[in-house]
PDB file of C-alpha atoms in Angstrom:
ATOM      1  CA  MET A   1     -11.300   5.759  13.843  1.00  0.00           C
ATOM      2  CA  LYS A   2      -8.262   7.999  13.819  1.00  0.00           C
ATOM      3  CA  TYR A   3      -5.326   8.135  11.404  1.00  0.00           C
ATOM      4  CA  THR A   4      -1.702   9.326  12.695  1.00  0.00           C
ATOM      5  CA  VAL A   5       1.519   9.911  11.094  1.00  0.00           C
ATOM      6  CA  ASP A   6       3.932  10.446  13.427  1.00  0.00           C
ATOM      7  CA  LYS A   7       5.724  14.061  12.997  1.00  0.00           C
ATOM      8  CA  SER A   8       8.965  11.425  13.285  1.00  0.00           C
ATOM      9  CA  VAL A   9       8.414   9.941   9.732  1.00  0.00           C
ATOM     10  CA  PHE A  10       8.573  13.254   7.850  1.00  0.00           C
ATOM     11  CA  GLU A  11      11.584  13.935   9.169  1.00  0.00           C
ATOM     12  CA  LEU A  12      13.069  11.204   7.148  1.00  0.00           C
ATOM     13  CA  ASN A  13      11.543  13.396   4.142  1.00  0.00           C
ATOM     14  CA  LYS A  14       9.427  16.082   4.197  1.00  0.00           C
ATOM     15  CA  ASP A  15       7.736  15.681   1.102  1.00  0.00           C
ATOM     16  CA  ILE A  16       6.104  11.949   2.025  1.00  0.00           C
ATOM     17  CA  LYS A  17       2.282  12.066   1.540  1.00  0.00           C
ATOM     18  CA  PHE A  18      -0.341   9.470   2.340  1.00  0.00           C
ATOM     19  CA  GLY A  19      -3.460   9.394   0.177  1.00  0.00           C
ATOM     20  CA  ILE A  20      -6.170   7.363   2.630  1.00  0.00           C
ATOM     21  CA  LEU A  21      -9.154   6.028   0.741  1.00  0.00           C
ATOM     22  CA  ILE A  22     -11.892   4.171   2.766  1.00  0.00           C
ATOM     23  CA  GLY A  23     -13.952   2.441   0.765  1.00  0.00           C
ATOM     24  CA  GLU A  24     -17.669   1.183   2.126  1.00  0.00           C
ATOM     25  CA  ASN A  25     -20.358  -1.414   1.206  1.00  0.00           C
ATOM     26  CA  ILE A  26     -18.088  -2.791  -1.568  1.00  0.00           C
ATOM     27  CA  GLU A  27     -19.249  -5.472  -3.731  1.00  0.00           C
ATOM     28  CA  ASN A  28     -15.895  -7.370  -4.526  1.00  0.00           C
ATOM     29  CA  SER A  29     -16.330 -10.595  -6.710  1.00  0.00           C
ATOM     30  CA  GLU A  30     -14.369 -12.893  -8.397  1.00  0.00           C
ATOM     31  CA  THR A  31     -12.386 -11.587 -11.114  1.00  0.00           C
ATOM     32  CA  THR A  32     -13.419 -11.109 -14.400  1.00  0.00           C
ATOM     33  CA  PHE A  33     -12.223 -11.071 -17.700  1.00  0.00           C
ATOM     34  CA  ALA A  34     -11.912  -7.729 -17.839  1.00  0.00           C
ATOM     35  CA  ASP A  35      -9.869  -7.157 -14.478  1.00  0.00           C
ATOM     36  CA  GLU A  36      -7.798  -9.825 -15.574  1.00  0.00           C
ATOM     37  CA  GLU A  37      -7.308  -7.938 -18.968  1.00  0.00           C
ATOM     38  CA  ARG A  38      -5.960  -4.584 -17.342  1.00  0.00           C
ATOM     39  CA  LEU A  39      -3.986  -6.548 -14.845  1.00  0.00           C
ATOM     40  CA  ARG A  40      -1.891  -8.319 -17.648  1.00  0.00           C
ATOM     41  CA  GLN A  41      -2.113  -5.365 -19.866  1.00  0.00           C
ATOM     42  CA  ALA A  42      -0.539  -3.287 -16.960  1.00  0.00           C
ATOM     43  CA  GLU A  43       2.193  -6.000 -16.270  1.00  0.00           C
ATOM     44  CA  ASN A  44       3.017  -5.686 -20.377  1.00  0.00           C
ATOM     45  CA  LYS A  45       3.387  -1.847 -20.703  1.00  0.00           C
ATOM     46  CA  MET A  46       5.807  -1.816 -17.560  1.00  0.00           C
ATOM     47  CA  ARG A  47       8.403  -4.811 -19.189  1.00  0.00           C
ATOM     48  CA  GLU A  48       8.194  -3.232 -22.493  1.00  0.00           C
ATOM     49  CA  GLU A  49       9.210   0.364 -20.655  1.00  0.00           C
ATOM     50  CA  ILE A  50      11.648  -0.581 -18.397  1.00  0.00           C
ATOM     51  CA  LYS A  51      14.464  -2.769 -18.099  1.00  0.00           C
ATOM     52  CA  PRO A  52      15.757  -4.503 -14.961  1.00  0.00           C
ATOM     53  CA  GLU A  53      18.645  -2.375 -14.024  1.00  0.00           C
ATOM     54  CA  ASN A  54      16.587   0.434 -13.920  1.00  0.00           C
ATOM     55  CA  LEU A  55      13.764  -0.527 -11.554  1.00  0.00           C
ATOM     56  CA  ARG A  56      15.828   1.449  -8.476  1.00  0.00           C
ATOM     57  CA  SER A  57      15.845   4.393 -10.008  1.00  0.00           C
ATOM     58  CA  LEU A  58      11.786   4.501 -11.021  1.00  0.00           C
ATOM     59  CA  HIS A  59      10.977   7.749  -9.181  1.00  0.00           C
ATOM     60  CA  ASN A  60       9.063   6.081  -6.130  1.00  0.00           C
ATOM     61  CA  VAL A  61      10.736   3.433  -5.440  1.00  0.00           C
ATOM     62  CA  GLU A  62      13.947   4.997  -5.473  1.00  0.00           C
ATOM     63  CA  LEU A  63      12.119   7.700  -2.690  1.00  0.00           C
ATOM     64  CA  TYR A  64      10.741   4.159  -0.605  1.00  0.00           C
ATOM     65  CA  ARG A  65      14.377   3.081  -0.782  1.00  0.00           C
ATOM     66  CA  ASP A  66      15.740   6.136   1.070  1.00  0.00           C
ATOM     67  CA  VAL A  67      13.399   6.736   3.582  1.00  0.00           C
ATOM     68  CA  MET A  68      13.799   2.839   4.422  1.00  0.00           C
ATOM     69  CA  ILE A  69      17.566   3.279   4.513  1.00  0.00           C
ATOM     70  CA  LYS A  70      17.037   6.601   6.658  1.00  0.00           C
ATOM     71  CA  SER A  71      15.001   4.842   9.331  1.00  0.00           C
ATOM     72  CA  GLY A  72      17.145   2.138   9.793  1.00  0.00           C
ATOM     73  CA  ILE A  73      15.658  -0.818   7.433  1.00  0.00           C
ATOM     74  CA  ASN A  74      18.035  -2.039   4.691  1.00  0.00           C
ATOM     75  CA  PRO A  75      16.300  -2.450   1.675  1.00  0.00           C
ATOM     76  CA  ASN A  76      18.000  -4.358   0.055  1.00  0.00           C
ATOM     77  CA  LYS A  77      17.075  -7.263   1.989  1.00  0.00           C
ATOM     78  CA  TYR A  78      13.179  -5.988   2.421  1.00  0.00           C
ATOM     79  CA  PRO A  79      12.596  -4.236  -0.958  1.00  0.00           C
ATOM     80  CA  PRO A  80       9.449  -2.082  -0.942  1.00  0.00           C
ATOM     81  CA  SER A  81       6.427  -4.792  -1.745  1.00  0.00           C
ATOM     82  CA  VAL A  82       5.884  -2.950  -4.833  1.00  0.00           C
ATOM     83  CA  GLU A  83       9.874  -3.315  -5.865  1.00  0.00           C
ATOM     84  CA  ALA A  84       9.624  -6.695  -5.420  1.00  0.00           C
ATOM     85  CA  MET A  85       6.108  -6.821  -7.412  1.00  0.00           C
ATOM     86  CA  PHE A  86       7.989  -5.448 -10.109  1.00  0.00           C
ATOM     87  CA  LYS A  87      11.112  -7.092 -10.434  1.00  0.00           C
ATOM     88  CA  ARG A  88       9.002 -10.456 -10.962  1.00  0.00           C
ATOM     89  CA  ILE A  89       6.875  -8.736 -13.772  1.00  0.00           C
ATOM     90  CA  ILE A  90      10.075  -7.404 -15.639  1.00  0.00           C
ATOM     91  CA  LYS A  91      11.584 -10.479 -15.708  1.00  0.00           C
ATOM     92  CA  GLY A  92       8.383 -11.762 -17.024  1.00  0.00           C
ATOM     93  CA  GLY A  93       6.629 -13.501 -14.401  1.00  0.00           C
ATOM     94  CA  GLN A  94       2.681 -13.101 -13.886  1.00  0.00           C
ATOM     95  CA  LEU A  95       0.917 -12.021 -10.597  1.00  0.00           C
ATOM     96  CA  PRO A  96      -1.848 -14.470  -9.716  1.00  0.00           C
ATOM     97  CA  VAL A  97      -5.465 -13.778 -10.030  1.00  0.00           C
ATOM     98  CA  ILE A  98      -6.916 -13.455  -6.303  1.00  0.00           C
ATOM     99  CA  ASN A  99      -9.587 -11.718  -6.660  1.00  0.00           C
ATOM    100  CA  ALA A 100     -11.230  -8.551  -8.762  1.00  0.00           C
ATOM    101  CA  LEU A 101     -10.268  -5.605  -6.186  1.00  0.00           C
ATOM    102  CA  VAL A 102      -6.955  -7.250  -5.398  1.00  0.00           C
ATOM    103  CA  ASP A 103      -6.098  -7.700  -8.598  1.00  0.00           C
ATOM    104  CA  LEU A 104      -7.640  -3.993  -9.689  1.00  0.00           C
ATOM    105  CA  CYS A 105      -5.489  -2.681  -6.799  1.00  0.00           C
ATOM    106  CA  ASN A 106      -2.331  -4.433  -8.166  1.00  0.00           C
ATOM    107  CA  ALA A 107      -3.199  -2.833 -11.892  1.00  0.00           C
ATOM    108  CA  VAL A 108      -3.151   0.672 -10.772  1.00  0.00           C
ATOM    109  CA  SER A 109      -0.387   0.269  -8.526  1.00  0.00           C
ATOM    110  CA  ILE A 110       1.932  -1.201 -11.619  1.00  0.00           C
ATOM    111  CA  GLU A 111       0.510   1.299 -13.878  1.00  0.00           C
ATOM    112  CA  ASN A 112       1.745   4.210 -12.041  1.00  0.00           C
ATOM    113  CA  GLY A 113       4.106   2.934  -9.843  1.00  0.00           C
ATOM    114  CA  ILE A 114       3.501   3.454  -6.434  1.00  0.00           C
ATOM    115  CA  SER A 115       2.748   1.778  -3.128  1.00  0.00           C
ATOM    116  CA  LEU A 116      -0.494   0.882  -2.713  1.00  0.00           C
ATOM    117  CA  GLY A 117      -2.249  -1.170  -0.050  1.00  0.00           C
ATOM    118  CA  GLY A 118      -5.750  -2.276   1.090  1.00  0.00           C
ATOM    119  CA  HIS A 119      -6.500  -3.287   4.302  1.00  0.00           C
ATOM    120  CA  ASP A 120      -9.831  -5.317   5.595  1.00  0.00           C
ATOM    121  CA  LEU A 121     -11.487  -3.081   7.842  1.00  0.00           C
ATOM    122  CA  ARG A 122     -13.417  -5.680   9.644  1.00  0.00           C
ATOM    123  CA  ASP A 123      -9.789  -6.925  10.985  1.00  0.00           C
ATOM    124  CA  ILE A 124      -8.928  -3.603  12.594  1.00  0.00           C
ATOM    125  CA  HIS A 125     -10.193  -2.385  15.569  1.00  0.00           C
ATOM    126  CA  LEU A 126      -8.131   0.551  17.268  1.00  0.00           C
ATOM    127  CA  ASP A 127      -7.037   3.424  16.030  1.00  0.00           C
ATOM    128  CA  LEU A 128      -3.602   3.207  13.060  1.00  0.00           C
ATOM    129  CA  GLU A 129      -0.337   4.662  12.816  1.00  0.00           C
ATOM    130  CA  VAL A 130       2.628   5.066  10.908  1.00  0.00           C
ATOM    131  CA  ARG A 131       5.328   5.156  13.497  1.00  0.00           C
ATOM    132  CA  TYR A 132       8.156   3.123  14.860  1.00  0.00           C
ATOM    133  CA  SER A 133       7.872   0.300  16.769  1.00  0.00           C
ATOM    134  CA  ARG A 134       7.743  -0.340  20.401  1.00  0.00           C
ATOM    135  CA  LYS A 135       7.950  -3.315  22.734  1.00  0.00           C
ATOM    136  CA  GLY A 136       5.178  -5.337  22.820  1.00  0.00           C
ATOM    137  CA  ASP A 137       3.932  -4.403  19.357  1.00  0.00           C
ATOM    138  CA  ILE A 138       3.021  -8.405  17.378  1.00  0.00           C
ATOM    139  CA  PHE A 139       3.103  -9.061  13.504  1.00  0.00           C
ATOM    140  CA  LEU A 140       0.450 -12.074  11.770  1.00  0.00           C
ATOM    141  CA  PRO A 141       3.100 -12.915   8.692  1.00  0.00           C
ATOM    142  CA  PHE A 142       0.837 -13.781   6.045  1.00  0.00           C
ATOM    143  CA  GLY A 143      -0.603 -17.122   5.706  1.00  0.00           C
ATOM    144  CA  ALA A 144       0.440 -17.630   9.995  1.00  0.00           C
ATOM    145  CA  GLU A 145      -1.491 -18.669  12.889  1.00  0.00           C
ATOM    146  CA  GLU A 146       0.649 -17.352  15.504  1.00  0.00           C
ATOM    147  CA  TYR A 147       2.067 -13.678  16.216  1.00  0.00           C
ATOM    148  CA  GLU A 148       5.485 -12.718  16.025  1.00  0.00           C
ATOM    149  CA  ASP A 149       7.228 -10.008  18.013  1.00  0.00           C
ATOM    150  CA  VAL A 150       8.623  -7.149  16.642  1.00  0.00           C
ATOM    151  CA  PRO A 151      11.550  -5.223  17.383  1.00  0.00           C
ATOM    152  CA  GLU A 152      11.487  -1.761  18.739  1.00  0.00           C
ATOM    153  CA  GLY A 153      12.206   0.829  16.779  1.00  0.00           C
ATOM    154  CA  GLU A 154      11.290  -0.038  13.261  1.00  0.00           C
ATOM    155  CA  LEU A 155       8.811   1.737  11.089  1.00  0.00           C
ATOM    156  CA  VAL A 156       5.858   0.260  10.947  1.00  0.00           C
ATOM    157  CA  PHE A 157       1.566   0.621  10.314  1.00  0.00           C
ATOM    158  CA  THR A 158       0.010  -0.181  12.693  1.00  0.00           C
ATOM    159  CA  SER A 159      -3.390  -0.850  14.686  1.00  0.00           C
ATOM    160  CA  GLY A 160      -2.822   0.103  18.373  1.00  0.00           C
ATOM    161  CA  ASN A 161      -0.323  -2.386  19.120  1.00  0.00           C
ATOM    162  CA  VAL A 162      -1.158  -4.763  16.226  1.00  0.00           C
ATOM    163  CA  VAL A 163       1.092  -4.613  13.447  1.00  0.00           C
ATOM    164  CA  GLN A 164      -0.454  -4.554   9.826  1.00  0.00           C
ATOM    165  CA  THR A 165       2.404  -3.772   7.472  1.00  0.00           C
ATOM    166  CA  LEU A 166       5.917  -4.898   8.650  1.00  0.00           C
ATOM    167  CA  LYS A 167       9.251  -2.413   7.775  1.00  0.00           C
ATOM    168  CA  TRP A 168       6.979   0.496   6.078  1.00  0.00           C
ATOM    169  CA  VAL A 169       6.495  -0.696   3.035  1.00  0.00           C
ATOM    170  CA  TRP A 170       7.918  -4.426   2.761  1.00  0.00           C
ATOM    171  CA  ARG A 171       4.933  -6.919   3.904  1.00  0.00           C
ATOM    172  CA  GLN A 172       1.091  -6.561   5.039  1.00  0.00           C
ATOM    173  CA  SER A 173       0.052  -8.777   7.755  1.00  0.00           C
ATOM    174  CA  GLU A 174      -2.720 -11.576   7.924  1.00  0.00           C
ATOM    175  CA  LEU A 175      -4.987  -9.493   9.056  1.00  0.00           C
ATOM    176  CA  GLY A 176      -6.698  -6.869   6.810  1.00  0.00           C
ATOM    177  CA  LYS A 177      -5.951  -9.409   3.729  1.00  0.00           C
ATOM    178  CA  LEU A 178      -8.709  -8.389   1.335  1.00  0.00           C
ATOM    179  CA  THR A 179     -11.333 -11.607   0.128  1.00  0.00           C
ATOM    180  CA  ASN A 180     -14.463 -11.790  -2.282  1.00  0.00           C
ATOM    181  CA  GLU A 181     -16.100 -10.995   1.544  1.00  0.00           C
ATOM    182  CA  SER A 182     -14.138  -7.760   2.132  1.00  0.00           C
ATOM    183  CA  SER A 183     -16.746  -5.029   2.175  1.00  0.00           C
ATOM    184  CA  ASN A 184     -15.296  -1.926   4.046  1.00  0.00           C
ATOM    185  CA  VAL A 185     -11.680  -0.874   2.827  1.00  0.00           C
ATOM    186  CA  PHE A 186      -9.032   1.230   4.136  1.00  0.00           C
ATOM    187  CA  PHE A 187      -6.323   2.006   1.035  1.00  0.00           C
ATOM    188  CA  GLN A 188      -3.403   3.536   2.092  1.00  0.00           C
ATOM    189  CA  LEU A 189      -0.832   4.894  -1.225  1.00  0.00           C
ATOM    190  CA  VAL A 190       2.415   6.596  -0.275  1.00  0.00           C
ATOM    191  CA  GLY A 191       3.576   9.168  -2.983  1.00  0.00           C
ATOM    192  CA  PHE A 192       5.800  12.184  -2.737  1.00  0.00           C
ATOM    193  CA  GLU A 193       3.764  14.753  -4.681  1.00  0.00           C
ATOM    194  CA  TYR A 194       0.359  15.623  -4.919  1.00  0.00           C
ATOM    195  CA  ASN A 195      -0.942  17.693  -7.986  1.00  0.00           C
ATOM    196  CA  GLU A 196      -2.816  16.794 -11.420  1.00  0.00           C
ATOM    197  CA  ASP A 197       0.170  14.886 -12.516  1.00  0.00           C
ATOM    198  CA  SER A 198       0.984  13.071  -9.589  1.00  0.00           C
ATOM    199  CA  THR A 199       1.133   9.306  -9.558  1.00  0.00           C
ATOM    200  CA  LEU A 200      -0.649   9.803  -6.098  1.00  0.00           C
ATOM    201  CA  LYS A 201      -3.463  11.678  -7.114  1.00  0.00           C
ATOM    202  CA  LYS A 202      -3.829   9.762 -10.518  1.00  0.00           C
ATOM    203  CA  SER A 203      -3.728   6.594  -8.208  1.00  0.00           C
ATOM    204  CA  MET A 204      -6.432   7.920  -5.906  1.00  0.00           C
ATOM    205  CA  ASP A 205      -8.513   9.103  -8.731  1.00  0.00           C
ATOM    206  CA  GLU A 206      -8.665   5.525  -9.828  1.00  0.00           C
ATOM    207  CA  ILE A 207      -9.307   3.436  -6.598  1.00  0.00           C
ATOM    208  CA  GLU A 208     -12.271   5.976  -6.305  1.00  0.00           C
ATOM    209  CA  ASN A 209     -13.344   5.567  -9.610  1.00  0.00           C
ATOM    210  CA  LEU A 210     -13.300   1.450  -9.233  1.00  0.00           C
ATOM    211  CA  VAL A 211     -15.093   1.652  -5.659  1.00  0.00           C
ATOM    212  CA  ILE A 212     -17.532   3.922  -6.715  1.00  0.00           C
ATOM    213  CA  LYS A 213     -18.583   2.029 -10.465  1.00  0.00           C
ATOM    214  CA  ARG A 214     -16.876  -1.617 -10.343  1.00  0.00           C
ATOM    215  CA  PHE A 215     -17.406  -2.432  -6.712  1.00  0.00           C
ATOM    216  CA  ASN A 216     -20.884  -0.110  -6.095  1.00  0.00           C
ATOM    217  CA  GLY A 217     -19.430   1.752  -3.046  1.00  0.00           C
ATOM    218  CA  LYS A 218     -18.427   4.730  -1.176  1.00  0.00           C
ATOM    219  CA  VAL A 219     -15.490   6.429  -0.526  1.00  0.00           C
ATOM    220  CA  LYS A 220     -14.435   8.798   2.007  1.00  0.00           C
ATOM    221  CA  ARG A 221     -11.115  10.693   0.997  1.00  0.00           C
ATOM    222  CA  PHE A 222      -8.307  11.995   2.627  1.00  0.00           C
ATOM    223  CA  LEU A 223      -4.709  13.597   2.124  1.00  0.00           C
ATOM    224  CA  VAL A 224      -2.256  13.267   5.435  1.00  0.00           C
ATOM    225  CA  ASP A 225       0.915  15.088   5.141  1.00  0.00           C
ATOM    226  CA  MET A 226       3.855  17.124   7.796  1.00  0.00           C
ATOM    227  CA  ASN A 227       0.664  19.645   7.859  1.00  0.00           C
ATOM    228  CA  ASN A 228      -2.011  17.689   8.043  1.00  0.00           C
ATOM    229  CA  ASP A 229      -0.659  14.434  10.094  1.00  0.00           C
ATOM    230  CA  SER A 230      -3.922  13.028  11.155  1.00  0.00           C
ATOM    231  CA  ILE A 231      -7.471  12.379  10.246  1.00  0.00           C
ATOM    232  CA  GLU A 232     -10.696  10.881  11.926  1.00  0.00           C
ATOM    233  CA  PHE A 233     -12.948   8.937   9.757  1.00  0.00           C
TER     234      PHE A 233
END
């Protein structure tokens, strides 16, 4: 299978980097006490360190919003999913316990302030691409049974003509949602730097470690940027 980022995406910000991890033979489970504890600690630390009025100035959140604006998406109406999640936490809310993989991915996202999406590969059958939507693209909203048409010209993450994430990093589809039975997973992380101190590298390292040590799986790892805009896995 192929994953490609259209060259036009890098015109929005030449430093966008997509960290891709392919988790294989994952043994997902119900959330354990230790799993939930990591999630709650991440939430508590975020509440202690970030004030609501400073949320949009977080490095990655600010850059996600800027890319969305440049692509024609209003981030006030369609905020990056991590911004909505962080806002809920900072205002005192807790994320619901779903399953071990989802909860630990959320913990890593909160700890590093980064967009991190997991997609079950059993629902994905065609090549993956980050691009502007075209006529004929469709989207299955979370919890829905009927597909919706996607307007042309919106930045999306797709498998063929089936959109996996609408409005770039706003909302994931019902297709590919992670369940207790998920065993082969496509992880997509979005950052703007990749070095020893970057949130992207740290997050990729932590997801890789979780897949191997917590979920007894294997990992393939890739970095996609303007100099390497396509991979096969």
